Amino acid sequence: MRVHICCLIALLAFSLAAVAQDRAPDRAADLRTAIARAQHLKRGINVSHWFSQNAPDYSAHHTDTETTSEDIATIAKLGFDNVRLSVDATPLEQYPRGADGLNAEFMARLDRALDTILADGMAVQVDLHPEEPYKQGFRTNNASVDRFVQLWRRLAAHYANRDPERVFFEIMNEPEENDPYRWAGIQARVAAAIREAAPRHTIIATGPNYSDIVDLLTQHPLPDGNVIYNFHFYDPHEFTHQGASWGATYWIYEHDIPYPPTESSMAELVKQVPDPADRYKLENYWLDHWDAHRIRLMIDEANSWAHDNNVPLICNEFGAYREVTAPTSRLAWLRDVRTALEADGIGWAMWDYHNGFGVAVKDANEKSVVDPATVEALGLKGK
């Protein structure tokens, strides 16, 4: 009996090894596909506040005017090769729904936007970009996770017939889930659902929280090989988010914070912030020696993670809020981040096109006017 059991165990081990060996070339082939397709995501732009970040107004009037076909044509002419198309989850699920389980009228407009981008020769990152309270439910109960998985299964099936070389599925923007293990499990479930519905398309995965580099470093690659990994870069926030009315409360007090900082330039500027603890944080901005070298070393860490795990990597958000930032400092920061990413062979997508961080600004007639200095800082020349 003991010999018989040993034979069964050996046979089972052999069978498992054979299955693993059979699957290995498939994952290797999928990985090669992901690496090749990452070349379509070298120089991108985010189109914010179009199909996301504008709740509750996702009316036809809004989506027809916020970003137009003329804007998409301009983006292509500037030399961007991809657009990150962010989509709020809530309007996708609203009634009345079509046969695919998604809001038919909203999807028709989203389809036109996606197809316009493709027609102008660019790739599209379909970024599921839910807002609160959707994320809160997602973080606090498993039923919301089930709902999210189902939503992605429907959305991936809807776009499964689009060109898999140029349409990418990004699982979630900045999950804000602070447990990296919980997020890893959720992300694996969503990736499996996408793969069932769209077997040929490449998935974009990320780390928990706000998708910073440190969040990426908590993750292990998914079993699926056809995946590109992603991080966001806004460091240091004391500079990139100065004047912002969201996030840290003291950002709203900041203006004209320079990059790179020096003691002589910051000695008076720290006094803008009334609270001593917040003032101390701003003071550390210059004490921490933020410059091109530091930025390069941080991005090198992300690149090392990708190299060690043999996976492709992109940075599909980076930018600096322009409202109260000195243009020379903002352009210097953009140039330093962009050149650091390119030095490591990491594709990028700037945040954003024509809103608060934009490569363009809107004039009095709501027309987008491109800022040539920002274009130059991004290393683009346009056409």
mmCIF file of C-alpha atoms in Angstrom:
data_model
loop_
_atom_site.group_PDB
_atom_site.id
_atom_site.type_symbol
_atom_site.label_atom_id
_atom_site.label_comp_id
_atom_site.label_asym_id
_atom_site.label_seq_id
_atom_site.Cartn_x
_atom_site.Cartn_y
_atom_site.Cartn_z
ATOM 1 C CA MET A 1 0.000 0.000 0.000
ATOM 2 C CA ARG A 2 2.843 2.362 0.934
ATOM 3 C CA VAL A 3 4.505 1.795 -2.443
ATOM 4 C CA HIS A 4 1.198 2.380 -4.216
ATOM 5 C CA ILE A 5 0.653 5.701 -2.420
ATOM 6 C CA CYS A 6 4.225 6.787 -3.167
ATOM 7 C CA CYS A 7 3.651 6.031 -6.835
ATOM 8 C CA LEU A 8 0.453 8.089 -6.820
ATOM 9 C CA ILE A 9 2.253 11.016 -5.171
ATOM 10 C CA ALA A 10 5.079 10.805 -7.696
ATOM 11 C CA LEU A 11 2.581 10.638 -10.568
ATOM 12 C CA LEU A 12 0.708 13.668 -9.206
ATOM 13 C CA ALA A 13 3.948 15.628 -8.806
ATOM 14 C CA PHE A 14 4.949 14.729 -12.361
ATOM 15 C CA SER A 15 1.543 15.793 -13.660
ATOM 16 C CA LEU A 16 1.695 19.144 -11.835
ATOM 17 C CA ALA A 17 5.198 19.759 -13.152
ATOM 18 C CA ALA A 18 4.023 18.957 -16.669
ATOM 19 C CA VAL A 19 1.096 21.362 -16.343
ATOM 20 C CA ALA A 20 3.415 24.085 -15.028
ATOM 21 C CA GLN A 21 5.827 23.423 -17.887
ATOM 22 C CA ASP A 22 2.998 23.636 -20.406
ATOM 23 C CA ARG A 23 1.773 26.906 -18.914
ATOM 24 C CA ALA A 24 5.226 28.537 -18.644
ATOM 25 C CA PRO A 25 5.626 29.223 -22.374
ATOM 26 C CA ASP A 26 2.141 30.774 -22.396
ATOM 27 C CA ARG A 27 3.049 33.222 -19.646
ATOM 28 C CA ALA A 28 6.340 33.967 -21.354
ATOM 29 C CA ALA A 29 4.520 34.681 -24.606
ATOM 30 C CA ASP A 30 1.999 36.866 -22.780
ATOM 31 C CA LEU A 31 4.841 38.765 -21.135
ATOM 32 C CA ARG A 32 6.452 39.401 -24.523
ATOM 33 C CA THR A 33 3.101 40.740 -25.722
ATOM 34 C CA ALA A 34 2.862 43.128 -22.766
ATOM 35 C CA ILE A 35 6.426 44.354 -23.263
ATOM 36 C CA ALA A 36 5.825 44.967 -26.956
ATOM 37 C CA ARG A 37 2.525 46.767 -26.368
ATOM 38 C CA ALA A 38 4.064 48.999 -23.695
ATOM 39 C CA GLN A 39 5.852 50.671 -26.611
ATOM 40 C CA HIS A 40 2.469 52.199 -27.566
ATOM 41 C CA LEU A 41 2.440 53.983 -24.185
ATOM 42 C CA LYS A 42 5.632 56.043 -24.361
ATOM 43 C CA ARG A 43 4.252 59.615 -24.347
ATOM 44 C CA GLY A 44 0.684 60.031 -23.112
ATOM 45 C CA ILE A 45 -1.755 62.576 -21.763
ATOM 46 C CA ASN A 46 -4.680 62.291 -19.363
ATOM 47 C CA VAL A 47 -8.056 63.723 -20.377
ATOM 48 C CA SER A 48 -9.561 64.482 -16.981
ATOM 49 C CA HIS A 49 -13.044 65.740 -16.055
ATOM 50 C CA TRP A 50 -14.516 64.307 -19.261
ATOM 51 C CA PHE A 51 -16.035 60.913 -18.380
ATOM 52 C CA SER A 52 -14.847 61.052 -14.769
ATOM 53 C CA GLN A 53 -14.360 63.578 -11.944
ATOM 54 C CA ASN A 54 -17.439 65.548 -12.911
ATOM 55 C CA ALA A 55 -20.217 63.872 -10.925
ATOM 56 C CA PRO A 56 -23.123 64.189 -11.136
ATOM 57 C CA ASP A 57 -22.969 65.907 -14.530
ATOM 58 C CA TYR A 58 -22.143 63.358 -17.190
ATOM 59 C CA SER A 59 -24.733 64.744 -19.572
ATOM 60 C CA ALA A 60 -24.313 64.687 -23.331
ATOM 61 C CA HIS A 61 -23.753 68.452 -23.243
ATOM 62 C CA HIS A 62 -20.861 68.035 -20.819
ATOM 63 C CA THR A 63 -19.087 65.176 -22.601
ATOM 64 C CA ASP A 64 -19.631 66.794 -26.019
ATOM 65 C CA THR A 65 -18.014 70.066 -24.925
ATOM 66 C CA GLU A 66 -15.465 69.281 -22.190
ATOM 67 C CA THR A 67 -13.082 67.556 -24.620
ATOM 68 C CA THR A 68 -13.850 67.683 -28.332
ATOM 69 C CA SER A 69 -12.694 65.872 -31.447
ATOM 70 C CA GLU A 70 -10.644 69.005 -32.165
ATOM 71 C CA ASP A 71 -8.887 68.545 -28.813
ATOM 72 C CA ILE A 72 -8.119 64.906 -29.626
ATOM 73 C CA ALA A 73 -6.694 65.914 -33.011
ATOM 74 C CA THR A 74 -4.514 68.525 -31.287
ATOM 75 C CA ILE A 75 -3.229 65.944 -28.811
ATOM 76 C CA ALA A 76 -2.190 63.691 -31.687
ATOM 77 C CA LYS A 77 -0.494 66.569 -33.542
ATOM 78 C CA LEU A 78 1.526 67.458 -30.456
ATOM 79 C CA GLY A 79 3.155 64.029 -30.644
ATOM 80 C CA PHE A 80 1.381 62.135 -27.866
ATOM 81 C CA ASP A 81 1.020 58.457 -28.717
ATOM 82 C CA ASN A 82 -1.684 57.542 -26.187
ATOM 83 C CA VAL A 83 -4.541 58.976 -24.151
ATOM 84 C CA ARG A 84 -5.545 57.847 -20.676
ATOM 85 C CA LEU A 85 -9.341 57.895 -20.834
ATOM 86 C CA SER A 86 -10.674 57.960 -17.267
ATOM 87 C CA VAL A 87 -14.211 56.665 -16.676
ATOM 88 C CA ASP A 88 -16.269 57.014 -13.492
ATOM 89 C CA ALA A 89 -17.912 53.776 -12.368
ATOM 90 C CA THR A 90 -21.253 55.243 -11.309
ATOM 91 C CA PRO A 91 -22.622 56.377 -14.704
ATOM 92 C CA LEU A 92 -21.636 53.025 -16.213
ATOM 93 C CA GLU A 93 -24.011 51.261 -13.826
ATOM 94 C CA GLN A 94 -26.948 53.633 -14.043
ATOM 95 C CA TYR A 95 -30.277 52.652 -15.576
ATOM 96 C CA PRO A 96 -31.515 52.170 -18.206
ATOM 97 C CA ARG A 97 -28.974 49.515 -19.083
ATOM 98 C CA GLY A 98 -28.369 47.812 -22.390
ATOM 99 C CA ALA A 99 -28.012 44.123 -23.107
ATOM 100 C CA ASP A 100 -24.394 44.261 -21.887
ATOM 101 C CA GLY A 101 -25.497 45.472 -18.436
ATOM 102 C CA LEU A 102 -24.068 48.977 -18.900
ATOM 103 C CA ASN A 103 -25.835 52.305 -19.345
ATOM 104 C CA ALA A 104 -26.460 52.320 -23.083
ATOM 105 C CA GLU A 105 -26.631 56.070 -23.662
ATOM 106 C CA PHE A 106 -23.480 56.816 -21.660
ATOM 107 C CA MET A 107 -21.616 53.961 -23.349
ATOM 108 C CA ALA A 108 -22.535 55.248 -26.809
ATOM 109 C CA ARG A 109 -20.819 58.542 -25.996
ATOM 110 C CA LEU A 110 -17.839 56.780 -24.424
ATOM 111 C CA ASP A 111 -17.529 54.580 -27.522
ATOM 112 C CA ARG A 112 -17.379 57.668 -29.748
ATOM 113 C CA ALA A 113 -14.653 59.185 -27.587
ATOM 114 C CA LEU A 114 -12.566 56.009 -27.584
ATOM 115 C CA ASP A 115 -12.986 55.475 -31.326
ATOM 116 C CA THR A 116 -12.045 59.108 -32.029
ATOM 117 C CA ILE A 117 -8.775 58.631 -30.153
ATOM 118 C CA LEU A 118 -8.051 55.424 -32.080
ATOM 119 C CA ALA A 119 -8.913 57.091 -35.389
ATOM 120 C CA ASP A 120 -6.288 59.772 -34.671
ATOM 121 C CA GLY A 121 -3.656 57.056 -34.401
ATOM 122 C CA MET A 122 -3.261 56.912 -30.625
ATOM 123 C CA ALA A 123 -3.621 54.105 -28.103
ATOM 124 C CA VAL A 124 -6.164 54.301 -25.266
ATOM 125 C CA GLN A 125 -5.829 53.406 -21.608
ATOM 126 C CA VAL A 126 -9.380 52.745 -20.398
ATOM 127 C CA ASP A 127 -8.947 53.753 -16.760
ATOM 128 C CA LEU A 128 -11.766 52.879 -14.361
ATOM 129 C CA HIS A 129 -11.709 55.987 -12.177
ATOM 130 C CA PRO A 130 -14.453 55.738 -9.514
ATOM 131 C CA GLU A 131 -15.137 58.578 -7.105
ATOM 132 C CA GLU A 132 -16.480 58.577 -3.570
ATOM 133 C CA PRO A 133 -18.637 57.093 -2.148
ATOM 134 C CA TYR A 134 -17.958 54.245 -4.593
ATOM 135 C CA LYS A 135 -14.412 53.752 -3.309
ATOM 136 C CA GLN A 136 -15.509 53.816 0.308
ATOM 137 C CA GLY A 137 -17.845 50.899 -0.271
ATOM 138 C CA PHE A 138 -15.132 49.110 -2.216
ATOM 139 C CA ARG A 139 -12.741 49.441 0.731
ATOM 140 C CA THR A 140 -15.164 48.391 3.446
ATOM 141 C CA ASN A 141 -17.200 45.423 2.206
ATOM 142 C CA ASN A 142 -16.791 42.442 -0.055
ATOM 143 C CA ALA A 143 -20.156 42.928 -1.773
ATOM 144 C CA SER A 144 -18.793 46.129 -3.301
ATOM 145 C CA VAL A 145 -15.781 44.202 -4.547
ATOM 146 C CA ASP A 146 -18.090 41.649 -6.177
ATOM 147 C CA ARG A 147 -19.938 44.525 -7.833
ATOM 148 C CA PHE A 148 -16.663 46.000 -9.098
ATOM 149 C CA VAL A 149 -15.499 42.674 -10.517
ATOM 150 C CA GLN A 150 -18.817 42.311 -12.328
ATOM 151 C CA LEU A 151 -18.549 45.831 -13.706
ATOM 152 C CA TRP A 152 -15.138 45.105 -15.175
ATOM 153 C CA ARG A 153 -16.359 41.828 -16.656
ATOM 154 C CA ARG A 154 -19.058 43.773 -18.496
ATOM 155 C CA LEU A 155 -16.799 46.628 -19.551
ATOM 156 C CA ALA A 156 -14.059 44.314 -20.828
ATOM 157 C CA ALA A 157 -16.626 42.290 -22.798
ATOM 158 C CA HIS A 158 -17.972 45.513 -24.307
ATOM 159 C CA TYR A 159 -14.526 46.483 -25.614
ATOM 160 C CA ALA A 160 -13.226 43.001 -26.379
ATOM 161 C CA ASN A 161 -13.758 43.670 -30.097
ATOM 162 C CA ARG A 162 -11.508 46.767 -30.104
ATOM 163 C CA ASP A 163 -7.875 46.491 -31.241
ATOM 164 C CA PRO A 164 -5.973 44.701 -28.440
ATOM 165 C CA GLU A 165 -2.729 46.294 -29.645
ATOM 166 C CA ARG A 166 -3.995 49.773 -28.786
ATOM 167 C CA VAL A 167 -6.757 49.424 -26.165
ATOM 168 C CA PHE A 168 -5.608 48.764 -22.602
ATOM 169 C CA PHE A 169 -7.676 48.030 -19.495
ATOM 170 C CA GLU A 170 -6.503 49.760 -16.287
ATOM 171 C CA ILE A 171 -8.026 48.060 -13.248
ATOM 172 C CA MET A 172 -8.472 51.118 -11.028
ATOM 173 C CA ASN A 173 -7.073 54.579 -10.530
ATOM 174 C CA GLU A 174 -5.502 55.061 -7.089
ATOM 175 C CA PRO A 175 -7.482 52.431 -5.149
ATOM 176 C CA GLU A 176 -7.066 54.181 -1.768
ATOM 177 C CA GLU A 177 -7.062 50.717 -0.168
ATOM 178 C CA ASN A 178 -4.345 50.912 2.485
ATOM 179 C CA ASP A 179 -3.998 47.150 2.983
ATOM 180 C CA PRO A 180 -1.616 45.972 0.227
ATOM 181 C CA TYR A 181 -2.608 42.321 0.734
ATOM 182 C CA ARG A 182 -6.304 43.022 0.394
ATOM 183 C CA TRP A 183 -5.632 45.101 -2.703
ATOM 184 C CA ALA A 184 -3.482 42.333 -4.214
ATOM 185 C CA GLY A 185 -6.363 39.886 -3.827
ATOM 186 C CA ILE A 186 -8.904 42.295 -5.296
ATOM 187 C CA GLN A 187 -6.653 43.126 -8.214
ATOM 188 C CA ALA A 188 -6.088 39.440 -8.982
ATOM 189 C CA ARG A 189 -9.864 38.834 -9.031
ATOM 190 C CA VAL A 190 -10.489 41.762 -11.365
ATOM 191 C CA ALA A 191 -7.649 40.742 -13.684
ATOM 192 C CA ALA A 192 -9.091 37.221 -13.948
ATOM 193 C CA ALA A 193 -12.540 38.631 -14.797
ATOM 194 C CA ILE A 194 -11.075 40.898 -17.474
ATOM 195 C CA ARG A 195 -9.111 38.016 -18.936
ATOM 196 C CA GLU A 196 -12.236 35.857 -19.178
ATOM 197 C CA ALA A 197 -14.098 38.581 -21.061
ATOM 198 C CA ALA A 198 -11.220 39.904 -23.184
ATOM 199 C CA PRO A 199 -8.569 37.191 -23.561
ATOM 200 C CA ARG A 200 -6.331 39.173 -25.951
ATOM 201 C CA HIS A 201 -6.138 42.581 -24.255
ATOM 202 C CA THR A 202 -3.359 43.900 -22.021
ATOM 203 C CA ILE A 203 -4.210 44.817 -18.437
ATOM 204 C CA ILE A 204 -2.677 47.701 -16.457
ATOM 205 C CA ALA A 205 -2.181 46.941 -12.752
ATOM 206 C CA THR A 206 -1.040 49.139 -9.874
ATOM 207 C CA GLY A 207 -0.245 49.276 -6.180
ATOM 208 C CA PRO A 208 -2.657 50.157 -3.350
ATOM 209 C CA ASN A 209 -3.312 53.575 -1.788
ATOM 210 C CA TYR A 210 -2.473 56.349 -4.276
ATOM 211 C CA SER A 211 -0.340 54.231 -6.622
ATOM 212 C CA ASP A 212 2.909 55.827 -5.451
ATOM 213 C CA ILE A 213 6.244 54.103 -5.975
ATOM 214 C CA VAL A 214 6.248 52.805 -2.398
ATOM 215 C CA ASP A 215 2.834 51.236 -3.051
ATOM 216 C CA LEU A 216 4.082 49.502 -6.198
ATOM 217 C CA LEU A 217 6.948 47.991 -4.202
ATOM 218 C CA THR A 218 4.469 46.132 -1.952
ATOM 219 C CA GLN A 219 3.098 44.102 -4.844
ATOM 220 C CA HIS A 220 4.055 40.853 -6.567
ATOM 221 C CA PRO A 221 3.320 40.357 -10.276
ATOM 222 C CA LEU A 222 0.021 38.733 -11.166
ATOM 223 C CA PRO A 223 -0.034 35.188 -12.573
ATOM 224 C CA ASP A 224 -1.264 36.700 -15.845
ATOM 225 C CA GLY A 225 1.716 37.628 -18.012
ATOM 226 C CA ASN A 226 -0.089 40.094 -20.289
ATOM 227 C CA VAL A 227 0.057 42.912 -17.736
ATOM 228 C CA ILE A 228 1.781 46.303 -17.592
ATOM 229 C CA TYR A 229 2.429 47.785 -14.146
ATOM 230 C CA ASN A 230 1.893 51.390 -13.265
ATOM 231 C CA PHE A 231 2.757 54.075 -10.718
ATOM 232 C CA HIS A 232 2.020 57.786 -10.217
ATOM 233 C CA PHE A 233 4.565 60.479 -9.391
ATOM 234 C CA TYR A 234 3.720 63.802 -7.739
ATOM 235 C CA ASP A 235 6.589 64.106 -5.283
ATOM 236 C CA PRO A 236 7.080 66.375 -3.492
ATOM 237 C CA HIS A 237 3.438 67.364 -2.985
ATOM 238 C CA GLU A 238 4.469 70.554 -1.207
ATOM 239 C CA PHE A 239 5.579 71.746 -4.628
ATOM 240 C CA THR A 240 3.305 69.945 -7.095
ATOM 241 C CA HIS A 241 0.069 70.656 -5.217
ATOM 242 C CA GLN A 242 0.714 74.171 -3.965
ATOM 243 C CA GLY A 243 -2.502 76.177 -4.004
ATOM 244 C CA ALA A 244 -4.696 73.067 -4.258
ATOM 245 C CA SER A 245 -7.941 73.059 -2.306
ATOM 246 C CA TRP A 246 -7.936 69.276 -1.805
ATOM 247 C CA GLY A 247 -5.539 66.973 0.047
ATOM 248 C CA ALA A 248 -3.433 68.490 2.840
ATOM 249 C CA THR A 249 -5.145 71.547 4.309
ATOM 250 C CA TYR A 250 -2.036 73.735 4.184
ATOM 251 C CA TRP A 251 -1.533 73.411 0.407
ATOM 252 C CA ILE A 252 -4.100 76.155 -0.147
ATOM 253 C CA TYR A 253 -1.811 78.655 1.601
ATOM 254 C CA GLU A 254 1.188 77.920 -0.597
ATOM 255 C CA HIS A 255 2.135 79.929 -3.664
ATOM 256 C CA ASP A 256 5.328 80.597 -5.643
ATOM 257 C CA ILE A 257 7.121 77.676 -3.958
ATOM 258 C CA PRO A 258 10.202 77.191 -6.158
ATOM 259 C CA TYR A 259 11.767 74.042 -7.567
ATOM 260 C CA PRO A 260 14.497 73.242 -6.803
ATOM 261 C CA PRO A 261 14.247 74.936 -3.403
ATOM 262 C CA THR A 262 17.057 76.820 -1.671
ATOM 263 C CA GLU A 263 17.321 78.170 1.833
ATOM 264 C CA SER A 264 17.362 81.751 0.580
ATOM 265 C CA SER A 265 14.236 81.229 -1.523
ATOM 266 C CA MET A 266 12.278 79.361 1.164
ATOM 267 C CA ALA A 267 13.122 81.280 4.352
ATOM 268 C CA GLU A 268 10.253 83.724 3.897
ATOM 269 C CA LEU A 269 7.914 81.456 1.920
ATOM 270 C CA VAL A 270 7.443 78.976 4.769
ATOM 271 C CA LYS A 271 5.739 81.774 6.686
ATOM 272 C CA GLN A 272 2.778 81.455 4.280
ATOM 273 C CA VAL A 273 1.599 78.450 6.295
ATOM 274 C CA PRO A 274 -0.020 79.432 9.627
ATOM 275 C CA ASP A 275 0.100 76.121 11.518
ATOM 276 C CA PRO A 276 3.526 75.286 13.038
ATOM 277 C CA ALA A 277 3.317 71.556 12.267
ATOM 278 C CA ASP A 278 2.390 72.219 8.634
ATOM 279 C CA ARG A 279 5.048 74.892 8.402
ATOM 280 C CA TYR A 280 7.578 72.309 9.577
ATOM 281 C CA LYS A 281 6.497 69.969 6.724
ATOM 282 C CA LEU A 282 6.993 72.734 4.173
ATOM 283 C CA GLU A 283 10.388 73.595 5.663
ATOM 284 C CA ASN A 284 11.443 69.990 5.117
ATOM 285 C CA TYR A 285 10.754 70.425 1.420
ATOM 286 C CA TRP A 286 13.996 72.347 1.086
ATOM 287 C CA LEU A 287 15.869 70.430 3.772
ATOM 288 C CA ASP A 288 15.221 67.191 1.842
ATOM 289 C CA HIS A 289 17.175 68.428 -1.196
ATOM 290 C CA TRP A 290 14.573 67.993 -3.885
ATOM 291 C CA ASP A 291 16.216 68.191 -7.289
ATOM 292 C CA ALA A 292 16.702 66.224 -10.508
ATOM 293 C CA HIS A 293 19.127 63.796 -8.877
ATOM 294 C CA ARG A 294 16.713 62.881 -6.089
ATOM 295 C CA ILE A 295 13.838 62.416 -8.533
ATOM 296 C CA ARG A 296 15.987 60.153 -10.705
ATOM 297 C CA LEU A 297 16.965 57.995 -7.727
ATOM 298 C CA MET A 298 13.316 57.551 -6.699
ATOM 299 C CA ILE A 299 12.223 56.554 -10.193
ATOM 300 C CA ASP A 300 15.187 54.198 -10.386
ATOM 301 C CA GLU A 301 13.633 52.297 -7.456
ATOM 302 C CA ALA A 302 10.446 51.697 -9.436
ATOM 303 C CA ASN A 303 12.509 50.626 -12.421
ATOM 304 C CA SER A 304 14.508 48.206 -10.256
ATOM 305 C CA TRP A 305 11.264 46.580 -9.074
ATOM 306 C CA ALA A 306 10.147 46.110 -12.681
ATOM 307 C CA HIS A 307 13.562 44.751 -13.670
ATOM 308 C CA ASP A 308 13.700 42.344 -10.738
ATOM 309 C CA ASN A 309 10.221 41.039 -11.576
ATOM 310 C CA ASN A 310 10.788 41.102 -15.351
ATOM 311 C CA VAL A 311 7.642 43.120 -16.099
ATOM 312 C CA PRO A 312 6.928 46.263 -18.162
ATOM 313 C CA LEU A 313 6.317 49.514 -16.288
ATOM 314 C CA ILE A 314 4.708 52.894 -17.004
ATOM 315 C CA CYS A 315 3.998 56.078 -15.049
ATOM 316 C CA ASN A 316 0.572 57.222 -16.213
ATOM 317 C CA GLU A 317 0.211 60.244 -13.931
ATOM 318 C CA PHE A 318 2.653 63.021 -13.112
ATOM 319 C CA GLY A 319 2.188 66.762 -13.092
ATOM 320 C CA ALA A 320 2.291 70.039 -11.181
ATOM 321 C CA TYR A 321 -0.689 72.287 -10.434
ATOM 322 C CA ARG A 322 -0.181 75.441 -12.420
ATOM 323 C CA GLU A 323 -2.502 78.028 -10.832
ATOM 324 C CA VAL A 324 -0.043 79.599 -8.350
ATOM 325 C CA THR A 325 3.212 77.897 -9.381
ATOM 326 C CA ALA A 326 5.993 79.897 -11.001
ATOM 327 C CA PRO A 327 6.155 78.686 -14.630
ATOM 328 C CA THR A 328 9.942 78.272 -14.618
ATOM 329 C CA SER A 329 9.791 75.998 -11.563
ATOM 330 C CA ARG A 330 6.872 73.975 -12.920
ATOM 331 C CA LEU A 331 8.616 73.453 -16.251
ATOM 332 C CA ALA A 332 11.860 72.461 -14.542
ATOM 333 C CA TRP A 333 10.050 69.835 -12.446
ATOM 334 C CA LEU A 334 8.181 68.438 -15.478
ATOM 335 C CA ARG A 335 11.425 68.224 -17.427
ATOM 336 C CA ASP A 336 13.274 66.485 -14.597
ATOM 337 C CA VAL A 337 10.537 63.871 -14.076
ATOM 338 C CA ARG A 338 10.077 63.234 -17.787
ATOM 339 C CA THR A 339 13.808 62.837 -18.450
ATOM 340 C CA ALA A 340 14.198 60.521 -15.432
ATOM 341 C CA LEU A 341 11.386 58.304 -16.704
ATOM 342 C CA GLU A 342 12.813 58.217 -20.206
ATOM 343 C CA ALA A 343 16.315 57.479 -18.917
ATOM 344 C CA ASP A 344 14.882 54.311 -17.362
ATOM 345 C CA GLY A 345 12.830 53.464 -20.455
ATOM 346 C CA ILE A 346 9.530 54.053 -18.630
ATOM 347 C CA GLY A 347 6.572 55.262 -20.688
ATOM 348 C CA TRP A 348 4.591 58.162 -19.246
ATOM 349 C CA ALA A 349 1.295 60.035 -19.347
ATOM 350 C CA MET A 350 1.164 63.585 -18.010
ATOM 351 C CA TRP A 351 -1.706 64.836 -15.878
ATOM 352 C CA ASP A 352 -3.500 66.484 -17.669
ATOM 353 C CA TYR A 353 -4.640 68.056 -20.964
ATOM 354 C CA HIS A 354 -6.477 71.314 -20.280
ATOM 355 C CA ASN A 355 -7.399 71.461 -16.622
ATOM 356 C CA GLY A 356 -5.490 72.499 -13.498
ATOM 357 C CA PHE A 357 -2.227 70.739 -14.380
ATOM 358 C CA GLY A 358 -2.615 71.114 -18.118
ATOM 359 C CA VAL A 359 -0.456 71.121 -21.192
ATOM 360 C CA ALA A 360 -3.136 73.520 -22.452
ATOM 361 C CA VAL A 361 -5.427 76.091 -20.843
ATOM 362 C CA LYS A 362 -8.947 77.099 -21.789
ATOM 363 C CA ASP A 363 -9.546 80.634 -23.032
ATOM 364 C CA ALA A 364 -12.630 82.806 -22.433
ATOM 365 C CA ASN A 365 -14.454 80.887 -25.177
ATOM 366 C CA GLU A 366 -13.622 77.510 -23.609
ATOM 367 C CA LYS A 367 -11.185 76.697 -26.408
ATOM 368 C CA SER A 368 -7.992 74.861 -25.536
ATOM 369 C CA VAL A 369 -4.833 76.906 -26.036
ATOM 370 C CA VAL A 370 -1.649 74.841 -25.980
ATOM 371 C CA ASP A 371 1.246 76.093 -23.848
ATOM 372 C CA PRO A 372 4.374 75.669 -26.024
ATOM 373 C CA ALA A 373 6.714 75.823 -23.014
ATOM 374 C CA THR A 374 4.999 72.799 -21.434
ATOM 375 C CA VAL A 375 5.184 70.952 -24.754
ATOM 376 C CA GLU A 376 8.916 71.656 -24.850
ATOM 377 C CA ALA A 377 9.402 70.501 -21.241
ATOM 378 C CA LEU A 378 7.783 67.206 -22.256
ATOM 379 C CA GLY A 379 10.268 66.815 -25.094
ATOM 380 C CA LEU A 380 7.556 67.111 -27.738
ATOM 381 C CA LYS A 381 7.746 69.266 -30.818
ATOM 382 C CA GLY A 382 4.273 68.829 -32.285
ATOM 383 C CA LYS A 383 3.542 68.659 -35.980
#
